[in-house]
Short mmCIF file of C-alpha atoms in Angstrom, two decimals:
data_model
loop_
_atom_site.label_atom_id
_atom_site.label_comp_id
_atom_site.label_asym_id
_atom_site.label_seq_id
_atom_site.Cartn_x
_atom_site.Cartn_y
_atom_site.Cartn_z
CA MET A 555 120.38 111.77 72.19
CA GLU A 556 117.55 111.72 75.43
CA ILE A 557 116.07 109.17 75.59
CA LYS A 558 112.44 109.14 77.77
CA TRP A 559 109.55 106.54 78.53
CA GLN A 560 106.22 105.98 79.76
CA ARG A 561 103.50 103.38 80.40
CA VAL A 562 100.26 103.83 79.01
CA ARG A 563 96.75 103.51 80.79
CA GLY A 564 94.51 103.76 78.01
CA ARG A 565 94.41 105.22 74.33
CA PHE A 566 97.59 105.78 72.58
CA SER A 567 97.55 109.46 70.52
CA ALA A 568 100.77 110.14 69.44
CA LYS A 569 99.13 114.17 68.51
CA SER A 570 98.60 114.41 72.49
CA HIS A 571 102.15 113.88 72.69
CA PHE A 572 103.46 116.79 70.06
CA LYS A 573 100.97 118.42 71.46
CA ARG A 574 103.11 118.29 75.01
CA LEU A 575 106.40 118.59 73.43
CA ALA A 576 104.91 121.50 71.19
CA GLY A 577 104.12 122.93 74.53
CA ILE A 578 107.35 122.24 77.07
CA HIS A 579 109.09 123.43 74.15
CA GLY A 580 106.81 127.09 73.35
CA ARG A 581 108.04 128.09 76.50
CA ARG A 582 110.90 127.14 76.09
CA LYS A 583 111.37 128.84 72.13
CA LYS A 584 111.69 126.14 70.24
CA ILE A 585 109.90 125.53 67.50
CA ILE A 586 108.73 122.04 66.37
CA ARG A 587 107.73 120.59 63.92
CA PRO A 588 106.04 117.11 62.74
CA TRP A 589 108.58 115.04 61.14
CA GLN A 590 109.90 112.43 58.61
CA PRO A 591 111.75 109.58 59.51
CA PRO A 592 114.15 108.06 56.67
CA ALA A 593 113.19 104.37 55.92
CA SER A 594 116.70 104.12 57.56
CA TRP A 595 115.56 104.93 60.82
CA LEU A 596 112.36 103.15 60.26
CA ASP A 597 113.44 99.94 59.49
CA ALA A 598 115.91 99.65 62.84
CA LEU A 599 112.31 101.00 64.98
CA ASP A 600 109.88 97.47 62.67
CA GLY A 601 107.89 96.61 65.65
CA PHE A 602 106.79 100.03 66.97
CA LYS A 603 104.14 102.77 65.52
CA VAL A 604 106.37 105.96 64.76
CA ASP A 605 106.51 109.21 64.50
CA GLY A 606 108.74 111.77 63.73
CA PHE A 607 109.77 115.54 65.43
CA GLN A 608 112.50 118.23 64.22
CA TRP A 609 112.82 120.33 66.57
CA GLN A 610 114.79 124.37 66.19
CA GLY A 611 115.87 126.35 69.30
CA PRO A 612 118.57 129.41 68.81
CA ASP A 613 121.48 128.04 70.10
CA ASP A 614 120.47 124.16 69.12
CA ALA A 615 119.19 122.12 67.48
CA GLY A 616 118.00 118.25 66.82
CA ASN A 617 115.58 115.19 65.23
CA GLY A 618 113.86 112.25 67.14
CA VAL A 619 110.54 110.31 67.31
CA ILE A 620 108.01 109.38 69.50
CA LEU A 621 107.49 105.28 68.87
CA TRP A 622 104.02 103.57 70.48
CA CYS A 623 104.42 99.94 71.15
CA PRO A 624 100.73 98.15 71.87
CA HIS A 625 102.79 95.01 73.03
CA CYS A 626 104.17 96.88 76.52
CA ARG A 627 101.83 99.96 75.94
CA THR A 628 104.71 102.61 76.49
CA ALA A 629 105.10 105.21 75.08
CA SER A 630 109.28 106.18 73.85
CA LEU A 631 110.65 109.58 73.55
CA ILE A 632 113.94 109.66 71.19
CA GLN A 633 116.62 112.54 70.67
CA PHE A 634 119.27 113.58 69.27
CA LEU A 635 121.03 116.68 69.59
CA GLY A 636 123.04 118.06 66.01
CA ASP A 637 121.91 120.29 63.51
CA GLY A 638 118.62 118.92 63.01
CA ASP A 639 120.32 119.25 58.72
CA ASP A 640 120.63 116.18 58.07
CA GLY A 641 117.55 114.39 58.36
CA GLY A 642 119.01 111.95 60.60
CA ALA A 643 121.60 110.57 58.17
CA SER A 644 124.30 110.80 61.08
CA VAL A 645 122.68 108.25 63.27
CA GLN A 646 123.79 104.85 62.63
CA PRO A 647 120.70 103.12 62.34
CA GLU A 648 122.36 100.42 64.55
CA ILE A 649 121.85 102.17 67.54
CA LEU A 650 118.76 102.43 67.18
CA ALA A 651 117.75 98.36 66.16
CA SER A 652 119.27 98.07 69.66
CA PHE A 653 116.32 99.96 71.44
CA GLY A 654 113.61 97.63 72.80
CA ASP A 655 111.42 98.31 75.64
CA HIS A 656 110.34 94.97 77.01
CA ARG A 657 111.70 91.53 77.11
CA ASP A 658 110.40 87.96 75.19
CA ASP A 659 110.12 86.35 78.16
CA ASP A 660 107.52 88.54 79.67
CA GLN A 661 110.42 89.22 82.74
CA VAL A 662 111.58 92.40 84.17
CA LEU A 663 114.96 93.12 84.82
CA TRP A 664 114.77 95.23 87.85
CA SER A 665 118.58 97.13 88.49
CA LEU A 666 117.93 99.56 91.76
CA PHE A 667 121.77 100.96 92.46
CA ASP A 668 124.07 97.07 92.80
CA ILE A 669 121.10 94.93 92.68
CA ARG A 670 119.20 92.80 89.36
CA ILE A 671 115.76 90.79 90.03
CA LEU A 672 114.81 89.79 86.87
CA ILE A 673 110.99 88.90 87.86
CA SER A 674 108.00 88.33 85.95
CA LYS A 675 105.81 90.95 84.95
CA SER A 676 103.52 90.12 86.77
CA PHE A 677 105.03 90.83 90.50
CA GLU A 678 103.71 95.19 90.57
CA MET A 679 106.01 97.25 92.38
CA ARG A 680 104.17 98.00 95.57
CA GLU A 681 106.68 100.12 97.40
CA PHE A 682 110.20 100.38 98.04
CA THR A 683 112.92 102.03 101.10
CA PHE A 684 116.81 102.87 100.14
CA LYS A 685 117.66 103.66 103.91
CA PRO A 686 120.91 103.55 103.70
CA GLY A 687 122.46 100.36 104.62
CA SER A 688 118.56 99.42 104.10
CA TYR A 689 117.14 98.62 101.08
CA ARG A 690 113.50 96.75 100.47
CA PHE A 691 111.68 96.49 97.72
CA ALA A 692 107.99 94.76 97.91
CA PHE A 693 106.16 93.36 94.60
CA ASP A 694 102.56 92.26 94.26
CA ASN A 695 101.46 89.54 92.35
CA ASP A 696 97.81 87.50 92.45
CA GLY A 697 97.84 87.49 96.44
CA ILE A 698 101.47 86.85 96.96
CA SER A 699 103.47 89.42 97.57
CA LEU A 700 107.24 88.99 97.38
CA ILE A 701 109.54 91.78 99.84
CA LEU A 702 112.99 91.76 98.75
CA PHE A 703 115.42 92.71 101.07
CA ARG A 704 119.71 94.31 100.61
CA TRP A 705 120.92 94.82 103.93
CA ALA A 706 125.05 96.08 103.87
CA PRO A 707 127.78 96.32 105.19
CA ALA A 708 126.79 93.30 105.98
CA ALA A 709 130.58 92.73 109.08
CA ALA A 710 129.10 94.94 110.71
CA LEU A 711 125.83 94.04 111.00
CA LEU A 712 126.64 90.07 112.16
CA THR A 713 129.76 91.68 114.30
CA ASP A 714 127.65 90.13 117.28
CA GLN A 715 124.47 88.34 116.56
CA GLY A 716 125.19 85.43 113.77
CA LEU A 717 122.97 85.27 110.72
CA ALA A 718 119.53 83.77 112.49
CA ASP A 719 119.15 86.22 115.49
CA PHE A 720 119.85 89.28 112.80
CA THR A 721 116.95 87.48 110.33
CA ALA A 722 114.91 86.89 113.24
CA GLY A 723 115.49 90.87 114.42
CA ALA A 724 114.83 92.16 111.35
CA LEU A 725 111.69 90.21 110.61
CA LYS A 726 110.90 91.05 113.76
CA ARG A 727 110.37 87.03 114.36
CA ASP A 728 111.70 83.72 116.63
CA PRO A 729 114.99 82.71 115.67
CA ARG A 730 113.56 79.14 116.00
CA ASP A 731 111.34 79.33 112.47
CA PHE A 732 114.52 80.13 110.59
CA HIS A 733 117.39 76.67 109.70
CA GLU A 734 120.23 77.35 108.43
CA ILE A 735 121.23 75.88 104.89
CA SER A 736 123.80 77.47 102.78
CA PHE A 737 122.95 78.35 98.74
CA ASN A 738 124.96 78.93 95.98
CA GLY A 739 127.88 78.24 98.46
CA TYR A 740 127.50 80.99 100.82
CA PRO A 741 125.83 81.05 104.54
CA ALA A 742 121.81 81.32 103.94
CA VAL A 743 119.11 80.57 106.71
CA ALA A 744 115.53 79.65 105.43
CA TRP A 745 111.95 79.60 107.16
CA LYS A 746 108.09 78.41 105.85
CA LEU A 747 106.19 78.51 108.43
CA CYS A 748 102.11 78.38 108.10
CA HIS A 749 99.89 79.83 110.62
CA GLY A 750 96.59 79.51 111.63
CA PHE A 751 95.32 75.30 112.48
CA LEU A 752 92.75 74.63 109.68
CA PRO A 753 94.30 74.96 106.59
CA ARG A 754 91.38 74.61 104.57
CA TRP A 755 89.90 78.28 106.44
CA HIS A 756 93.39 80.77 105.44
CA CYS A 757 91.66 82.30 101.70
CA PHE A 758 89.45 83.59 104.37
CA ARG A 759 92.09 85.78 105.88
CA SER A 760 92.62 89.36 105.78
CA LYS A 761 96.09 88.12 107.01
CA PRO A 762 98.46 86.14 104.40
CA SER A 763 98.69 83.02 106.52
CA PHE A 764 102.27 81.61 104.14
CA PHE A 765 105.10 82.13 104.71
CA GLN A 766 108.20 81.68 103.12
CA GLY A 767 112.06 83.09 102.55
CA ARG A 768 115.26 82.62 102.44
CA VAL A 769 118.52 84.84 103.65
CA TRP A 770 122.28 84.86 102.50
CA HIS A 771 125.49 86.48 103.42
CA ILE A 772 128.03 87.75 100.65
CA GLU A 773 130.54 87.86 101.75
CA SER A 774 132.82 88.69 99.89
CA LEU A 775 130.94 91.82 98.95
CA ASN A 776 129.65 92.27 101.33
CA ARG A 777 125.80 92.03 101.51
CA ILE A 778 123.23 90.02 102.68
CA LEU A 779 120.19 89.50 100.18
CA GLY A 780 116.99 88.68 101.09
CA VAL A 781 113.39 87.51 100.21
CA HIS A 782 110.43 86.73 102.32
CA MET A 783 107.09 85.61 100.13
CA LEU A 784 103.96 86.24 101.32
CA ALA A 785 100.83 84.14 100.53
CA LYS A 786 96.56 83.39 101.72
CA LYS A 787 97.67 80.69 99.37
CA PRO A 788 100.26 77.78 99.98
CA LEU A 789 103.68 78.90 98.09
CA GLU A 790 105.58 76.58 95.75
CA ASP A 791 109.13 76.07 96.93
CA SER A 792 109.79 76.47 93.15
CA LEU A 793 108.95 79.95 92.65
CA LEU A 794 111.48 81.04 95.99
CA ASP A 795 114.16 79.39 93.87
CA THR A 796 114.18 81.55 90.78
CA ILE A 797 113.13 84.62 92.68
CA CYS A 798 116.65 83.88 94.35
CA GLY A 799 118.77 82.73 91.88
CA SER A 800 118.30 85.73 89.95
CA TYR A 801 118.98 87.62 93.28
CA GLU A 802 121.74 88.85 93.27
CA THR A 803 123.90 92.10 94.42
CA LEU A 804 126.74 94.39 92.10
CA SER A 805 130.95 94.95 93.17
CA MET B 992 98.45 126.10 111.21
CA ARG B 993 101.56 128.06 111.84
CA LYS B 994 104.40 127.86 108.68
CA ARG B 995 106.99 126.01 109.11
CA LYS B 996 110.52 128.28 108.57
CA LYS B 997 112.13 127.11 105.17
CA HIS B 998 116.07 128.50 106.08
CA ALA B 999 117.93 128.06 103.18
CA PRO B 1000 121.42 126.26 103.77
CA LEU B 1001 124.01 127.11 104.78
CA ALA B 1002 126.61 125.55 102.27
CA ASP B 1003 126.01 123.85 99.00
CA ARG B 1004 126.45 120.48 98.38
CA GLU B 1005 129.85 120.61 96.96
CA THR B 1006 130.89 123.11 99.30
CA ALA B 1007 129.96 120.78 102.53
CA LEU B 1008 131.56 117.66 101.08
CA ALA B 1009 134.66 119.84 101.47
CA MET B 1010 134.56 120.57 104.30
CA ILE B 1011 136.44 119.15 107.48
CA PRO B 1012 134.93 118.02 110.77
CA VAL B 1013 136.36 119.19 113.53
CA LYS B 1014 135.42 117.73 117.19
CA SER B 1015 134.50 120.04 120.05
CA SER B 1016 137.30 120.56 122.76
CA HIS B 1017 134.21 119.68 125.27
CA ILE B 1018 133.96 116.50 124.90
CA GLU B 1019 135.29 113.73 127.15
CA GLU B 1020 135.79 110.61 125.00
CA THR B 1021 135.47 107.21 126.35
CA ARG B 1022 137.22 104.20 124.00
CA GLN B 1023 135.43 100.87 124.51
CA ALA B 1024 136.98 97.56 124.81
CA ASN B 1025 134.65 96.13 122.28
CA GLY B 1026 135.92 99.80 120.72
CA GLU B 1027 133.13 101.14 120.77
CA TYR B 1028 132.96 104.64 122.05
CA LEU B 1029 131.69 106.45 125.02
CA LEU B 1030 130.46 110.63 124.64
CA ARG B 1031 130.53 112.94 127.98
CA TYR B 1032 129.71 116.36 126.99
CA PRO B 1033 128.19 119.69 128.14
CA ALA B 1034 124.09 120.76 127.24
CA ALA B 1035 121.86 122.72 128.88
CA SER B 1036 119.71 121.08 131.86
CA THR B 1037 116.93 123.51 130.84
CA SER B 1038 114.98 123.41 126.91
CA PRO B 1039 116.50 125.09 124.22
CA ARG B 1040 113.04 127.72 124.58
CA ILE B 1041 113.79 128.62 128.20
CA THR B 1042 118.03 128.30 127.82
CA VAL B 1043 117.58 131.03 125.05
CA TRP B 1044 115.25 132.77 127.24
CA LEU B 1045 117.85 133.32 129.65
CA ALA B 1046 120.19 134.05 127.64
CA LYS B 1047 118.26 137.62 126.50
CA ILE B 1048 118.16 138.46 130.53
CA GLY B 1049 121.38 137.81 130.72
CA ARG B 1050 121.93 134.88 133.37
CA GLN B 1051 123.85 131.48 131.13
CA PRO B 1052 121.62 128.02 131.82
CA LYS B 1053 123.27 125.49 134.29
CA MET B 1054 124.67 122.71 132.55
CA ARG B 1055 125.28 119.55 133.02
CA MET B 1056 127.09 116.22 131.38
CA LYS B 1057 125.06 114.33 128.22
CA LYS B 1058 126.25 111.16 127.24
CA ILE B 1059 126.07 109.28 123.85
CA GLN B 1060 126.74 106.18 123.01
CA LEU B 1061 128.23 105.55 118.94
CA ASP B 1062 127.67 102.10 117.69
CA GLY B 1063 130.74 100.28 116.09
CA LEU B 1064 129.63 101.84 112.80
CA GLY B 1065 129.89 105.71 114.64
CA SER B 1066 133.00 104.74 116.73
CA GLN B 1067 134.91 104.75 113.28
CA VAL B 1068 133.22 107.52 111.46
CA TRP B 1069 134.30 109.05 115.04
CA GLU B 1070 138.08 107.70 114.96
CA LEU B 1071 138.12 109.46 111.20
CA ILE B 1072 137.51 112.54 112.21
CA ASP B 1073 141.03 113.65 112.89
CA HIS B 1074 141.11 117.87 111.37
CA GLN B 1075 142.63 116.49 109.86
CA ARG B 1076 140.77 114.67 106.70
CA SER B 1077 137.51 116.50 104.78
CA VAL B 1078 133.46 114.66 104.26
CA ARG B 1079 134.52 113.38 101.48
CA ASP B 1080 137.73 111.83 102.69
CA ILE B 1081 135.52 110.59 105.44
CA ILE B 1082 133.27 108.96 103.20
CA ALA B 1083 135.66 107.09 100.47
CA HIS B 1084 137.75 105.43 103.30
CA PHE B 1085 134.18 104.52 104.42
CA ALA B 1086 132.69 103.58 102.03
CA SER B 1087 135.94 101.88 100.74
CA ALA B 1088 136.47 99.50 104.32
CA HIS B 1089 132.57 98.45 104.31
CA ARG B 1090 132.51 97.82 100.15
CA LEU B 1091 129.74 100.46 100.27
CA PRO B 1092 128.92 102.12 97.14
CA VAL B 1093 129.91 105.65 97.91
CA ARG B 1094 126.22 106.83 97.77
CA GLU B 1095 125.34 105.25 100.44
CA ALA B 1096 128.45 106.15 102.54
CA GLU B 1097 128.08 109.72 101.47
CA VAL B 1098 123.83 109.50 102.53
CA ALA B 1099 125.27 107.42 106.48
CA VAL B 1100 127.88 109.54 106.66
CA THR B 1101 126.29 113.13 106.18
CA GLN B 1102 122.83 112.10 108.34
CA PHE B 1103 126.36 110.94 111.09
CA ILE B 1104 128.55 114.15 111.15
CA ARG B 1105 124.41 116.30 110.74
CA THR B 1106 123.63 114.49 114.46
CA LEU B 1107 126.91 115.10 116.17
CA GLY B 1108 126.68 118.92 114.79
CA GLN B 1109 123.20 119.30 116.07
CA ARG B 1110 124.51 117.95 119.26
CA GLY B 1111 126.92 120.27 119.42
CA LEU B 1112 130.49 117.92 119.06
CA ILE B 1113 131.74 119.13 115.72
CA GLY B 1114 131.56 121.73 113.81
CA LEU B 1115 132.87 121.91 110.45
CA LYS B 1116 136.22 124.59 108.72
#
């Protein structure tokens, strides 16, 4: 089984996707044609616009569907490899019914290497950096920048410095900006800063004035997680709590 | 602009991971009180281009001792280079010692080994 997906900008056309697929298969000496999926498939894929296709190559064959979800504007392709003669009867409809391309709570679960976070879908990923020992992901949403950090191995990074000094070095800030707290039972440092002396004029500044964040040390997994938020307007504590609560690292 | 020549990799990933790193016999290593290593190694005092030119006319460049200070993690990898463990073994050991994903440990360790190799501190057999 193979699944591919892509966010579609503008109008979706199954015909153009099919043509593109035909071109790819044609180059690989495979014949592709439209195909009517069985009723069990259509029932299982309720909520999607479904277009079936079948292909035949010199050594292999298969059938699949192009799915279009108007809610999240995602086009997905699911195809099953096989002889293609059974008309898809060998495929369990439960497999297709378990397919989903978005959550119903307007949140997105990001799962990257050993870290996971559930955040609002309005946060769009701006940049990411994967360096050994240091991961960084930046998201933007309506004037709020969210930066997630993950450092490892924590024991080596904290050999001759405390968590506050390490965080200050990583974020290039003064260690006195941070205060020590306990977060979910882990030793942590937190900060809430406002730069500038005219609060009402913050929105006219080109750079963010409000900074809030938290870094915590998960000793059992030898990792350090961090959340840093920047904004031009004051940040709500509940947003940081929600983000930190859903940010986790897996063993 | 001059195009930089693309060199084909000497070994594929699997072969490279199976190789055994060997320390150069010209290194003087000092283990410091904090467990970190200070390495001294001979290096040509002239630039690589002049060193090549001197070699062409049959002359040896002047040598001087260079120093490199390894940090805690680098020192741990250095200790793991015992002329018996392969690169893959070192990665596995490093990953389990620091509870790191193997892929992440692989990137870090191979990058470090490559740096040591470029300075002539180790070779791979």
